[in-house]
Amino acid sequence: AEDAEVLLRDLRRMAHKKRDEISEAGGIDCIVNAMMRFEDHSGVQEKGCRAALTLLCNNHTQNKTAFADAGGIDCIVQAMQRHEEDAYVQEHACEAVLSLMSGSKEIVKAFVEAGGIQCVVNALRYHIEHTGVQEQGCVAAWNVLCYERKHKTAFAVAGGVKCLATAMMHHPNNEKIQEQACGACWNLFSSIDDHYRVEFAEAGGIACIVNAMKLHKGNARIQEFACGAAVRLMHRSDENVASFARAGGIPAVTATL
């Protein structure tokens, strides 16, 4: 296992400059095979996810397809399931998943069918104070929630609603986490049963969104995503409208105009 870990580390370093050459030489199969063979070794799983990320980044369509066809989606899901307590495995798995899913509805569907939504929610739940896991987990959630209503419902049923509120509550000054969590909320609450909006509000989520707008006035993306999330949270809910006003949401919104 130690040799495989070193090999994956070196492959990742070389891939920064020779990504296409490594892919053509069978690098993707090497990553997947190593992760399959040493599924209980956290170091191999972490290095495998990081190596995969390097080959998949910048929306490399050919490599994403090859990785999925080789069984890479199942490998990442299994890594997250077997190593729930390892923050580094969770962080880099979420990061690899993000690159893999970006722009591909088919890969998102395959990730969900493999059990990926519960994995992302568990990563957020079990590593509340780890900024890397929270950031990558929120952005992975954002991508999972881009397409189908049933994926949003599955995320909420798995406990994802409270996890997003908790991420924002525990990391108020982290712009990346605030941005990704607001974006995930914007997607999540666009088409979902009303009681999940209530759940988010009861978890303190509306106050968190307003707080993000107040603390990060200079970040246009946070302002945009927070406003979008707020609009969807207040849809058909007088109580959420009142909660937004009580939290100072009205002056926060007018400050963006």
Coordinates of N, CA and C in Angstrom, one line a residue:
A1 N 0.8 -1.2 0.0 CA 0.0 0.0 0.0 C 0.9 1.3 0.0
E2 N 2.0 1.2 0.7 CA 2.9 2.4 0.8 C 3.4 2.7 -0.6
D3 N 3.8 1.7 -1.4 CA 4.3 1.9 -2.7 C 3.2 2.5 -3.6
A4 N 2.0 2.1 -3.5 CA 0.9 2.6 -4.3 C 0.7 4.1 -3.9
E5 N 0.8 4.4 -2.6 CA 0.6 5.8 -2.1 C 1.7 6.7 -2.8
V6 N 2.9 6.2 -2.8 CA 4.0 7.0 -3.3 C 3.8 7.2 -4.8
L7 N 3.4 6.1 -5.5 CA 3.2 6.2 -7.0 C 2.1 7.2 -7.3
L8 N 1.0 7.2 -6.5 CA -0.1 8.1 -6.8 C 0.3 9.6 -6.5
R9 N 1.1 9.7 -5.5 CA 1.7 11.1 -5.2 C 2.5 11.6 -6.3
D10 N 3.4 10.7 -6.8 CA 4.3 11.2 -7.9 C 3.5 11.4 -9.2
L11 N 2.5 10.5 -9.5 CA 1.7 10.7 -10.7 C 1.0 12.0 -10.6
R12 N 0.5 12.4 -9.5 CA -0.2 13.7 -9.4 C 0.7 14.8 -9.7
R13 N 1.9 14.8 -9.2 CA 2.9 15.8 -9.4 C 3.2 16.0 -10.9
M14 N 3.4 14.8 -11.5 CA 3.8 14.8 -13.0 C 2.6 15.3 -13.8
A15 N 1.4 15.0 -13.3 CA 0.2 15.3 -14.1 C -0.1 16.8 -14.3
H16 N 0.5 17.6 -13.4 CA 0.4 19.1 -13.5 C 0.9 19.6 -14.9
K17 N 2.0 18.9 -15.4 CA 2.6 19.3 -16.6 C 2.4 18.4 -17.8
K18 N 2.0 17.1 -17.5 CA 1.9 16.1 -18.5 C 0.6 15.3 -18.4
R19 N -0.5 16.0 -18.2 CA -1.8 15.4 -18.0 C -2.2 14.5 -19.1
D20 N -2.1 15.0 -20.3 CA -2.6 14.2 -21.5 C -1.7 12.9 -21.7
E21 N -0.4 13.1 -21.5 CA 0.5 12.0 -21.7 C 0.2 10.9 -20.7
I22 N 0.0 11.3 -19.4 CA -0.3 10.3 -18.4 C -1.6 9.6 -18.6
S23 N -2.6 10.4 -19.1 CA -3.9 9.8 -19.3 C -3.8 8.8 -20.5
E24 N -3.1 9.1 -21.5 CA -2.9 8.2 -22.7 C -2.1 7.0 -22.3
A25 N -1.3 7.1 -21.3 CA -0.4 6.0 -20.9 C -1.1 5.0 -19.9
G26 N -2.4 5.3 -19.6 CA -3.1 4.5 -18.7 C -3.2 5.0 -17.2
G27 N -2.9 6.2 -17.0 CA -2.8 6.8 -15.7 C -4.2 6.7 -14.9
I28 N -5.3 6.9 -15.7 CA -6.6 6.8 -15.0 C -6.8 5.4 -14.5
D29 N -6.5 4.4 -15.3 CA -6.7 3.0 -14.8 C -5.8 2.7 -13.6
C30 N -4.6 3.3 -13.6 CA -3.7 3.1 -12.4 C -4.3 3.6 -11.2
I31 N -4.9 4.8 -11.3 CA -5.6 5.4 -10.1 C -6.7 4.6 -9.6
V32 N -7.6 4.2 -10.5 CA -8.8 3.4 -10.1 C -8.4 2.1 -9.5
N33 N -7.4 1.4 -10.2 CA -7.0 0.1 -9.7 C -6.4 0.2 -8.3
A34 N -5.6 1.2 -8.1 CA -4.9 1.4 -6.8 C -6.0 1.6 -5.7
M35 N -7.0 2.4 -6.0 CA -8.0 2.7 -5.0 C -8.9 1.5 -4.7
M36 N -9.1 0.7 -5.8 CA -9.9 -0.6 -5.6 C -9.1 -1.6 -4.7
R37 N -7.8 -1.7 -5.0 CA -7.0 -2.7 -4.4 C -6.7 -2.4 -2.9
F38 N -6.5 -1.1 -2.6 CA -6.2 -0.7 -1.3 C -7.3 0.1 -0.7
E39 N -8.5 -0.4 -0.7 CA -9.7 0.4 -0.3 C -9.7 0.8 1.1
D40 N -9.0 0.0 2.0 CA -9.0 0.3 3.4 C -7.8 1.2 3.9
H41 N -7.0 1.6 2.9 CA -5.8 2.4 3.2 C -6.1 3.9 3.0
S42 N -6.2 4.6 4.0 CA -6.7 6.0 3.9 C -5.7 6.8 3.0
G43 N -4.4 6.5 3.2 CA -3.4 7.3 2.4 C -3.5 7.1 0.9
V44 N -3.8 5.9 0.5 CA -4.0 5.5 -0.9 C -5.3 6.2 -1.4
Q45 N -6.3 6.2 -0.6 CA -7.6 6.8 -1.0 C -7.4 8.3 -1.2
E46 N -6.7 8.9 -0.2 CA -6.5 10.4 -0.3 C -5.7 10.8 -1.6
K47 N -4.6 10.0 -1.7 CA -3.7 10.3 -2.9 C -4.4 10.0 -4.2
G48 N -5.2 9.0 -4.2 CA -6.0 8.6 -5.4 C -6.9 9.7 -5.8
C49 N -7.6 10.2 -4.8 CA -8.6 11.3 -5.1 C -7.9 12.6 -5.6
R50 N -6.7 12.9 -5.0 CA -5.9 14.0 -5.4 C -5.4 13.9 -6.8
A51 N -4.9 12.7 -7.1 CA -4.4 12.4 -8.5 C -5.5 12.5 -9.5
A52 N -6.7 11.9 -9.1 CA -7.8 12.0 -10.0 C -8.2 13.5 -10.3
L53 N -8.2 14.3 -9.3 CA -8.5 15.7 -9.4 C -7.6 16.4 -10.4
T54 N -6.3 16.1 -10.4 CA -5.4 16.7 -11.3 C -5.7 16.3 -12.8
L55 N -6.1 15.1 -13.0 CA -6.4 14.6 -14.3 C -7.8 15.1 -14.8
L56 N -8.7 15.4 -13.9 CA -10.0 15.8 -14.2 C -10.3 17.3 -14.3
C57 N -9.4 18.1 -13.7 CA -9.6 19.5 -13.6 C -9.8 20.2 -15.0
N58 N -10.3 21.4 -14.9 CA -10.5 22.3 -16.1 C -11.4 21.6 -17.1
N59 N -12.4 20.8 -16.5 CA -13.5 20.3 -17.3 C -12.9 19.4 -18.5
H60 N -12.0 18.6 -18.2 CA -11.4 17.7 -19.2 C -12.4 16.6 -19.5
T61 N -13.2 16.8 -20.5 CA -14.3 15.8 -20.8 C -13.8 14.4 -21.1
Q62 N -12.8 14.3 -21.8 CA -12.3 12.9 -22.2 C -11.9 12.2 -20.9
N63 N -11.1 12.8 -20.1 CA -10.7 12.2 -18.8 C -11.8 11.9 -17.9
K64 N -12.8 12.8 -17.8 CA -13.9 12.5 -16.9 C -14.7 11.3 -17.4
T65 N -14.9 11.2 -18.7 CA -15.6 10.0 -19.2 C -14.8 8.7 -19.0
A66 N -13.5 8.8 -19.2 CA -12.6 7.6 -19.0 C -12.6 7.2 -17.5
F67 N -12.6 8.2 -16.6 CA -12.6 7.9 -15.2 C -13.9 7.2 -14.7
A68 N -15.0 7.8 -15.2 CA -16.3 7.2 -14.9 C -16.4 5.8 -15.5
D69 N -16.0 5.6 -16.7 CA -16.1 4.2 -17.3 C -15.2 3.2 -16.6
A70 N -14.1 3.7 -16.0 CA -13.2 2.7 -15.4 C -13.7 2.4 -14.0
G71 N -14.8 3.0 -13.5 CA -15.3 2.7 -12.2 C -14.9 3.7 -11.1
G72 N -14.4 4.8 -11.6 CA -13.9 5.8 -10.7 C -15.0 6.4 -9.7
I73 N -16.2 6.6 -10.2 CA -17.3 7.1 -9.4 C -17.5 6.2 -8.2
D74 N -17.6 4.9 -8.4 CA -17.8 4.0 -7.3 C -16.6 4.0 -6.3
C75 N -15.4 4.2 -6.9 CA -14.2 4.3 -6.0 C -14.2 5.4 -5.1
I76 N -14.6 6.6 -5.6 CA -14.7 7.8 -4.7 C -15.8 7.6 -3.7
V77 N -16.9 7.1 -4.1 CA -18.0 6.9 -3.1 C -17.6 5.9 -2.0
Q78 N -17.0 4.9 -2.4 CA -16.5 3.9 -1.4 C -15.4 4.4 -0.5
A79 N -14.6 5.3 -1.1 CA -13.5 5.9 -0.2 C -14.2 6.8 0.9
M80 N -15.2 7.5 0.5 CA -15.9 8.4 1.4 C -16.7 7.5 2.5
Q81 N -17.2 6.4 2.0 CA -18.0 5.5 3.0 C -17.1 4.8 3.9
R82 N -15.9 4.4 3.5 CA -15.0 3.6 4.3 C -14.1 4.5 5.2
H83 N -14.0 5.7 4.9 CA -13.1 6.6 5.6 C -13.8 7.9 6.1
E84 N -15.0 7.7 6.7 CA -15.8 8.8 7.1 C -15.1 9.7 8.1
E85 N -14.2 9.2 8.9 CA -13.6 9.9 10.0 C -12.3 10.6 9.5
D86 N -11.9 10.4 8.3 CA -10.6 11.0 7.8 C -11.0 12.2 7.0
A87 N -10.7 13.4 7.6 CA -11.0 14.6 7.0 C -10.4 14.9 5.6
Y88 N -9.1 14.4 5.5 CA -8.4 14.6 4.2 C -9.0 13.8 3.1
V89 N -9.4 12.6 3.4 CA -10.0 11.8 2.4 C -11.3 12.4 2.0
Q90 N -12.1 12.9 2.9 CA -13.4 13.5 2.6 C -13.2 14.8 1.8
E91 N -12.3 15.6 2.2 CA -12.0 16.9 1.5 C -11.7 16.7 0.0
H92 N -10.7 15.8 -0.2 CA -10.2 15.6 -1.6 C -11.1 14.7 -2.4
A93 N -11.9 13.9 -1.7 CA -13.0 13.2 -2.5 C -14.0 14.1 -3.0
C94 N -14.5 15.0 -2.1 CA -15.4 16.0 -2.5 C -14.9 16.9 -3.7
E95 N -13.6 17.2 -3.6 CA -13.0 18.1 -4.6 C -12.9 17.3 -5.9
A96 N -12.6 16.1 -5.9 CA -12.5 15.3 -7.1 C -13.9 15.1 -7.7
V97 N -14.9 14.9 -6.8 CA -16.3 14.8 -7.3 C -16.7 16.0 -8.0
L98 N -16.3 17.2 -7.4 CA -16.7 18.4 -8.1 C -16.2 18.5 -9.5
S99 N -14.9 18.2 -9.7 CA -14.4 18.3 -11.0 C -15.1 17.2 -11.9
L100 N -15.4 16.1 -11.4 CA -16.0 15.0 -12.2 C -17.4 15.4 -12.6
M101 N -18.2 16.0 -11.7 CA -19.6 16.3 -12.0 C -19.8 17.5 -12.8
S102 N -18.9 18.4 -12.8 CA -19.1 19.8 -13.4 C -19.5 19.7 -14.8
G103 N -20.7 20.2 -15.1 CA -21.2 20.3 -16.4 C -21.7 18.9 -17.0
S104 N -21.8 17.9 -16.2 CA -22.3 16.6 -16.7 C -23.4 16.1 -15.9
K105 N -24.6 16.2 -16.4 CA -25.8 15.7 -15.8 C -25.8 14.2 -15.6
E106 N -25.2 13.5 -16.6 CA -25.1 12.0 -16.5 C -24.2 11.6 -15.3
I107 N -23.1 12.2 -15.1 CA -22.1 11.9 -14.1 C -22.8 12.2 -12.7
V108 N -23.5 13.3 -12.6 CA -24.2 13.6 -11.4 C -25.2 12.5 -11.0
K109 N -25.9 12.1 -12.0 CA -26.9 11.0 -11.8 C -26.2 9.7 -11.3
A110 N -25.0 9.4 -12.0 CA -24.3 8.2 -11.6 C -23.8 8.3 -10.1
F111 N -23.3 9.5 -9.8 CA -22.8 9.7 -8.4 C -23.9 9.6 -7.4
V112 N -25.1 10.1 -7.7 CA -26.2 10.0 -6.8 C -26.6 8.5 -6.6
E113 N -26.7 7.8 -7.8 CA -27.2 6.4 -7.7 C -26.2 5.5 -7.0
A114 N -24.9 6.0 -6.9 CA -23.9 5.2 -6.2 C -23.9 5.5 -4.7
G115 N -24.8 6.4 -4.2 CA -24.9 6.8 -2.8 C -24.1 8.0 -2.5
G116 N -23.8 8.8 -3.4 CA -22.9 10.0 -3.2 C -23.5 11.1 -2.4
I117 N -24.8 11.3 -2.5 CA -25.5 12.4 -1.7 C -25.3 12.1 -0.2
Q118 N -25.5 10.9 0.3 CA -25.3 10.6 1.7 C -23.9 10.8 2.1
C119 N -23.0 10.5 1.2 CA -21.5 10.7 1.5 C -21.2 12.1 1.7
V120 N -21.7 13.0 0.9 CA -21.4 14.4 1.0 C -22.0 15.0 2.3
V121 N -23.2 14.6 2.6 CA -23.9 15.1 3.8 C -23.1 14.6 5.0
N122 N -22.7 13.3 5.0 CA -21.9 12.8 6.1 C -20.6 13.6 6.3
A123 N -20.0 13.9 5.2 CA -18.7 14.6 5.3 C -18.9 16.0 6.0
L124 N -20.0 16.7 5.6 CA -20.3 17.9 6.2 C -20.7 17.8 7.7
R125 N -21.4 16.7 8.0 CA -21.9 16.5 9.4 C -20.8 16.1 10.3
Y126 N -19.8 15.3 9.9 CA -18.8 14.7 10.8 C -17.5 15.6 10.9
H127 N -17.4 16.6 10.0 CA -16.2 17.4 10.0 C -16.6 18.9 10.0
I128 N -17.4 19.3 11.0 CA -18.0 20.6 11.1 C -16.9 21.7 11.1
E129 N -15.8 21.5 11.9 CA -14.8 22.5 12.1 C -13.7 22.5 11.0
H130 N -13.7 21.5 10.1 CA -12.7 21.4 9.1 C -13.1 22.3 7.9
T131 N -12.4 23.4 7.7 CA -12.8 24.3 6.7 C -12.7 23.7 5.3
G132 N -11.7 22.9 5.0 CA -11.5 22.3 3.7 C -12.7 21.4 3.4
V133 N -13.1 20.6 4.3 CA -14.3 19.7 4.1 C -15.5 20.5 3.9
Q134 N -15.7 21.5 4.7 CA -16.9 22.3 4.6 C -17.0 23.0 3.3
E135 N -15.9 23.6 2.8 CA -15.9 24.3 1.5 C -16.1 23.3 0.4
Q136 N -15.4 22.2 0.3 CA -15.5 21.3 -0.8 C -16.9 20.6 -0.7
G137 N -17.3 20.3 0.5 CA -18.6 19.6 0.7 C -19.8 20.5 0.2
C138 N -19.7 21.8 0.5 CA -20.8 22.7 0.1 C -20.8 22.9 -1.4
V139 N -19.6 22.9 -2.0 CA -19.6 23.1 -3.5 C -20.0 21.8 -4.2
A140 N -19.6 20.7 -3.6 CA -20.1 19.4 -4.2 C -21.6 19.3 -4.1
A141 N -22.2 19.7 -3.0 CA -23.6 19.7 -2.8 C -24.3 20.7 -3.8
W142 N -23.7 21.8 -4.0 CA -24.2 22.8 -5.0 C -24.3 22.1 -6.4
N143 N -23.3 21.4 -6.8 CA -23.4 20.7 -8.1 C -24.4 19.6 -8.1
V144 N -24.5 18.8 -7.1 CA -25.5 17.7 -7.0 C -26.9 18.3 -7.1
L145 N -27.1 19.5 -6.6 CA -28.4 20.1 -6.5 C -28.8 20.9 -7.8
C146 N -28.0 20.8 -8.8 CA -28.2 21.6 -10.0 C -29.4 21.1 -10.9
Y147 N -29.7 19.9 -10.8 CA -30.5 19.3 -11.9 C -31.9 18.9 -11.4
E148 N -32.0 17.8 -10.8 CA -33.3 17.1 -10.6 C -33.8 17.4 -9.2
R149 N -35.1 17.6 -9.1 CA -35.8 17.8 -7.8 C -35.6 16.6 -6.9
K150 N -35.6 15.4 -7.4 CA -35.4 14.2 -6.5 C -34.1 14.2 -5.9
H151 N -33.1 14.8 -6.5 CA -31.8 14.9 -5.9 C -31.8 15.9 -4.7
K152 N -32.6 17.0 -4.9 CA -32.7 17.9 -3.8 C -33.5 17.3 -2.6
T153 N -34.5 16.6 -2.9 CA -35.2 15.9 -1.8 C -34.3 14.9 -1.1
A154 N -33.6 14.1 -1.9 CA -32.7 13.1 -1.3 C -31.6 13.8 -0.4
F155 N -31.1 15.0 -0.8 CA -30.2 15.7 0.0 C -30.8 16.2 1.3
A156 N -32.0 16.7 1.2 CA -32.7 17.1 2.4 C -33.0 16.0 3.4
V157 N -33.5 14.9 2.8 CA -33.9 13.7 3.6 C -32.6 13.2 4.4
A158 N -31.5 13.3 3.7 CA -30.2 12.8 4.3 C -29.7 13.7 5.4
G159 N -30.3 14.8 5.6 CA -29.9 15.8 6.6 C -29.1 16.9 6.1
G160 N -29.1 17.2 4.8 CA -28.3 18.2 4.2 C -28.7 19.6 4.5
V161 N -30.0 19.8 4.8 CA -30.5 21.2 5.1 C -29.8 21.7 6.3
K162 N -29.8 21.0 7.4 CA -29.2 21.4 8.6 C -27.7 21.6 8.4
C163 N -27.1 20.7 7.6 CA -25.6 20.8 7.4 C -25.2 22.1 6.8
L164 N -26.0 22.6 5.8 CA -25.7 23.8 5.2 C -25.8 25.0 6.2
A165 N -26.8 25.0 7.0 CA -26.9 26.0 8.0 C -25.8 26.0 9.0
T166 N -25.4 24.8 9.4 CA -24.3 24.6 10.4 C -23.0 25.1 9.8
A167 N -22.7 24.8 8.5 CA -21.5 25.2 7.9 C -21.4 26.7 7.9
M168 N -22.5 27.4 7.6 CA -22.5 28.9 7.6 C -22.3 29.4 9.0
M169 N -23.0 28.8 10.0 CA -22.9 29.2 11.4 C -21.5 29.1 12.0
H170 N -20.8 28.0 11.6 CA -19.5 27.7 12.3 C -18.4 28.5 11.5
H171 N -18.6 29.0 10.4 CA -17.5 29.6 9.6 C -18.0 30.9 9.0
P172 N -18.4 31.8 9.8 CA -19.0 33.1 9.3 C -18.0 34.0 8.6
N173 N -16.8 33.9 8.9 CA -15.8 34.8 8.2 C -15.1 34.1 7.0
N174 N -15.4 32.9 6.7 CA -14.8 32.2 5.6 C -15.6 32.5 4.3
E175 N -15.1 33.3 3.5 CA -15.9 33.7 2.3 C -16.2 32.6 1.4
K176 N -15.3 31.6 1.2 CA -15.5 30.5 0.3 C -16.7 29.7 0.8
I177 N -16.7 29.4 2.1 CA -17.8 28.5 2.6 C -19.1 29.3 2.5
Q178 N -19.1 30.5 2.9 CA -20.3 31.3 2.8 C -20.8 31.4 1.3
E179 N -20.0 31.6 0.4 CA -20.4 31.6 -1.0 C -20.9 30.3 -1.5
Q180 N -20.2 29.2 -1.2 CA -20.7 27.9 -1.7 C -21.9 27.5 -1.0
A181 N -22.1 27.7 0.3 CA -23.3 27.4 1.0 C -24.5 28.2 0.5
C182 N -24.3 29.4 0.3 CA -25.4 30.2 -0.2 C -25.8 29.8 -1.6
G183 N -24.8 29.4 -2.5 CA -25.1 28.9 -3.8 C -25.9 27.6 -3.7
A184 N -25.4 26.7 -2.8 CA -26.1 25.4 -2.6 C -27.6 25.6 -2.2
C185 N -27.8 26.6 -1.3 CA -29.1 26.9 -0.8 C -30.0 27.5 -1.9
W186 N -29.4 28.3 -2.7 CA -30.1 28.8 -3.9 C -30.7 27.7 -4.8
N187 N -29.8 26.7 -5.0 CA -30.3 25.6 -5.8 C -31.3 24.7 -5.1
L188 N -31.0 24.4 -3.8 CA -31.8 23.5 -3.0 C -33.2 24.0 -2.9
F189 N -33.4 25.3 -2.6 CA -34.7 25.8 -2.3 C -35.5 26.3 -3.5
S190 N -35.0 26.0 -4.7 CA -35.7 26.4 -5.9 C -36.9 25.6 -6.2
S191 N -36.8 24.3 -5.8 CA -38.0 23.4 -6.0 C -37.9 22.3 -5.0
I192 N -38.5 22.5 -3.9 CA -38.5 21.5 -2.8 C -39.7 21.7 -1.9
D193 N -40.1 20.7 -1.2 CA -41.2 20.8 -0.3 C -41.0 21.9 0.7
D194 N -42.1 22.6 1.1 CA -42.0 23.8 1.9 C -41.4 23.5 3.3
H195 N -41.7 22.3 3.8 CA -41.2 22.0 5.2 C -39.7 22.0 5.3
Y196 N -39.0 21.8 4.2 CA -37.5 21.9 4.3 C -37.1 23.4 4.4
R197 N -37.9 24.3 3.9 CA -37.5 25.7 4.1 C -37.7 26.1 5.6
V198 N -38.8 25.5 6.2 CA -39.0 25.7 7.6 C -37.9 25.1 8.4
E199 N -37.4 23.9 8.0 CA -36.3 23.3 8.7 C -35.0 24.1 8.7
F200 N -34.8 24.7 7.6 CA -33.6 25.6 7.4 C -33.7 26.8 8.3
A201 N -34.9 27.4 8.3 CA -35.1 28.6 9.2 C -35.0 28.2 10.6
E202 N -35.5 27.1 11.1 CA -35.5 26.7 12.5 C -34.0 26.4 12.9
A203 N -33.2 26.0 11.9 CA -31.8 25.7 12.2 C -30.9 26.9 12.3
G204 N -31.6 28.1 12.1 CA -30.8 29.4 12.1 C -30.3 29.8 10.8
G205 N -30.8 29.1 9.7 CA -30.2 29.4 8.4 C -30.5 30.8 7.8
I206 N -31.7 31.3 8.1 CA -32.0 32.6 7.5 C -31.1 33.7 8.1
A207 N -30.9 33.6 9.4 CA -30.0 34.6 10.1 C -28.6 34.4 9.5
C208 N -28.2 33.2 9.2 CA -26.8 33.0 8.6 C -26.7 33.6 7.3
I209 N -27.7 33.6 6.5 CA -27.7 34.2 5.1 C -27.6 35.7 5.3
V210 N -28.4 36.3 6.2 CA -28.3 37.7 6.4 C -26.9 38.1 6.9
N211 N -26.4 37.3 7.8 CA -25.1 37.6 8.4 C -24.0 37.5 7.3
A212 N -24.1 36.6 6.4 CA -23.2 36.5 5.3 C -23.2 37.8 4.5
M213 N -24.4 38.3 4.2 CA -24.5 39.6 3.5 C -23.9 40.8 4.2
K214 N -24.1 40.8 5.5 CA -23.5 41.9 6.3 C -22.0 41.8 6.5
L215 N -21.5 40.6 6.6 CA -20.0 40.4 6.9 C -19.2 40.5 5.6
H216 N -19.8 40.3 4.5 CA -19.1 40.2 3.2 C -19.7 41.1 2.2
K217 N -19.8 42.4 2.5 CA -20.4 43.3 1.7 C -19.7 43.5 0.3
G218 N -18.4 43.3 0.4 CA -17.6 43.5 -0.8 C -17.5 42.3 -1.8
N219 N -18.1 41.2 -1.4 CA -18.1 40.0 -2.2 C -19.4 39.9 -3.0
A220 N -19.3 40.2 -4.3 CA -20.5 40.3 -5.2 C -21.2 38.9 -5.3
R221 N -20.4 37.9 -5.3 CA -21.0 36.6 -5.5 C -21.8 36.1 -4.2
I222 N -21.2 36.4 -3.1 CA -22.0 36.1 -1.8 C -23.3 36.9 -1.8
Q223 N -23.2 38.2 -2.2 CA -24.4 39.0 -2.2 C -25.5 38.4 -3.2
E224 N -25.0 38.0 -4.4 CA -25.9 37.5 -5.4 C -26.6 36.2 -4.9
F225 N -25.7 35.3 -4.4 CA -26.2 33.9 -4.1 C -27.1 34.0 -2.8
A226 N -26.7 34.9 -1.9 CA -27.5 35.0 -0.6 C -28.9 35.6 -1.0
C227 N -28.9 36.6 -1.8 CA -30.2 37.2 -2.2 C -31.1 36.1 -2.9
G228 N -30.5 35.4 -3.8 CA -31.2 34.3 -4.5 C -31.7 33.3 -3.5
A229 N -30.9 32.9 -2.6 CA -31.4 31.9 -1.6 C -32.5 32.5 -0.7
A230 N -32.3 33.7 -0.3 CA -33.4 34.3 0.5 C -34.7 34.4 -0.2
V231 N -34.7 34.8 -1.5 CA -36.0 34.9 -2.2 C -36.7 33.5 -2.2
R232 N -35.9 32.5 -2.4 CA -36.5 31.1 -2.5 C -36.9 30.6 -1.1
L233 N -36.2 31.0 -0.1 CA -36.6 30.6 1.3 C -37.9 31.3 1.7
M234 N -38.2 32.5 1.2 CA -39.3 33.3 1.6 C -40.6 33.0 0.7
H235 N -40.4 32.1 -0.3 CA -41.5 31.8 -1.2 C -42.6 31.1 -0.4
R236 N -43.8 31.7 -0.4 CA -45.0 31.1 0.2 C -44.8 30.9 1.7
S237 N -44.0 31.7 2.4 CA -43.8 31.6 3.8 C -43.7 32.9 4.5
D238 N -44.8 33.3 5.1 CA -44.9 34.6 5.8 C -43.9 34.6 7.0
E239 N -43.8 33.4 7.6 CA -42.9 33.3 8.8 C -41.4 33.5 8.4
N240 N -41.0 32.9 7.3 CA -39.7 33.2 6.8 C -39.4 34.6 6.4
V241 N -40.4 35.2 5.8 CA -40.3 36.7 5.5 C -40.1 37.5 6.8
A242 N -40.9 37.1 7.8 CA -40.7 37.8 9.1 C -39.3 37.6 9.7
S243 N -38.9 36.3 9.6 CA -37.6 36.0 10.2 C -36.4 36.7 9.4
F244 N -36.6 36.8 8.1 CA -35.6 37.6 7.3 C -35.6 39.0 7.8
A245 N -36.7 39.6 8.0 CA -36.8 41.0 8.4 C -36.2 41.2 9.8
R246 N -36.5 40.3 10.7 CA -36.0 40.4 12.1 C -34.5 40.3 12.1
A247 N -34.0 39.5 11.2 CA -32.5 39.3 11.2 C -31.8 40.5 10.6
G248 N -32.5 41.5 10.0 CA -31.9 42.6 9.4 C -31.7 42.4 7.9
G249 N -32.5 41.6 7.3 CA -32.3 41.3 5.9 C -32.7 42.4 5.0
I250 N -33.7 43.3 5.4 CA -34.1 44.3 4.5 C -33.0 45.4 4.3
P251 N -32.3 45.9 5.3 CA -31.2 46.8 5.1 C -30.0 46.1 4.4
A252 N -29.9 44.8 4.6 CA -28.8 44.1 4.0 C -29.0 44.0 2.5
V253 N -30.2 43.8 2.1 CA -30.5 43.8 0.6 C -30.4 45.2 0.0
T254 N -31.0 46.2 0.7 CA -30.9 47.5 0.1 C -29.5 48.0 0.0
A255 N -28.6 47.5 0.9 CA -27.2 47.9 0.8 C -26.5 47.4 -0.5
T256 N -27.1 46.4 -1.1 CA -26.5 45.8 -2.4 C -27.0 46.6 -3.6
L257 N -27.9 47.5 -3.5 CA -28.5 48.2 -4.6 C -27.7 49.4 -5.0

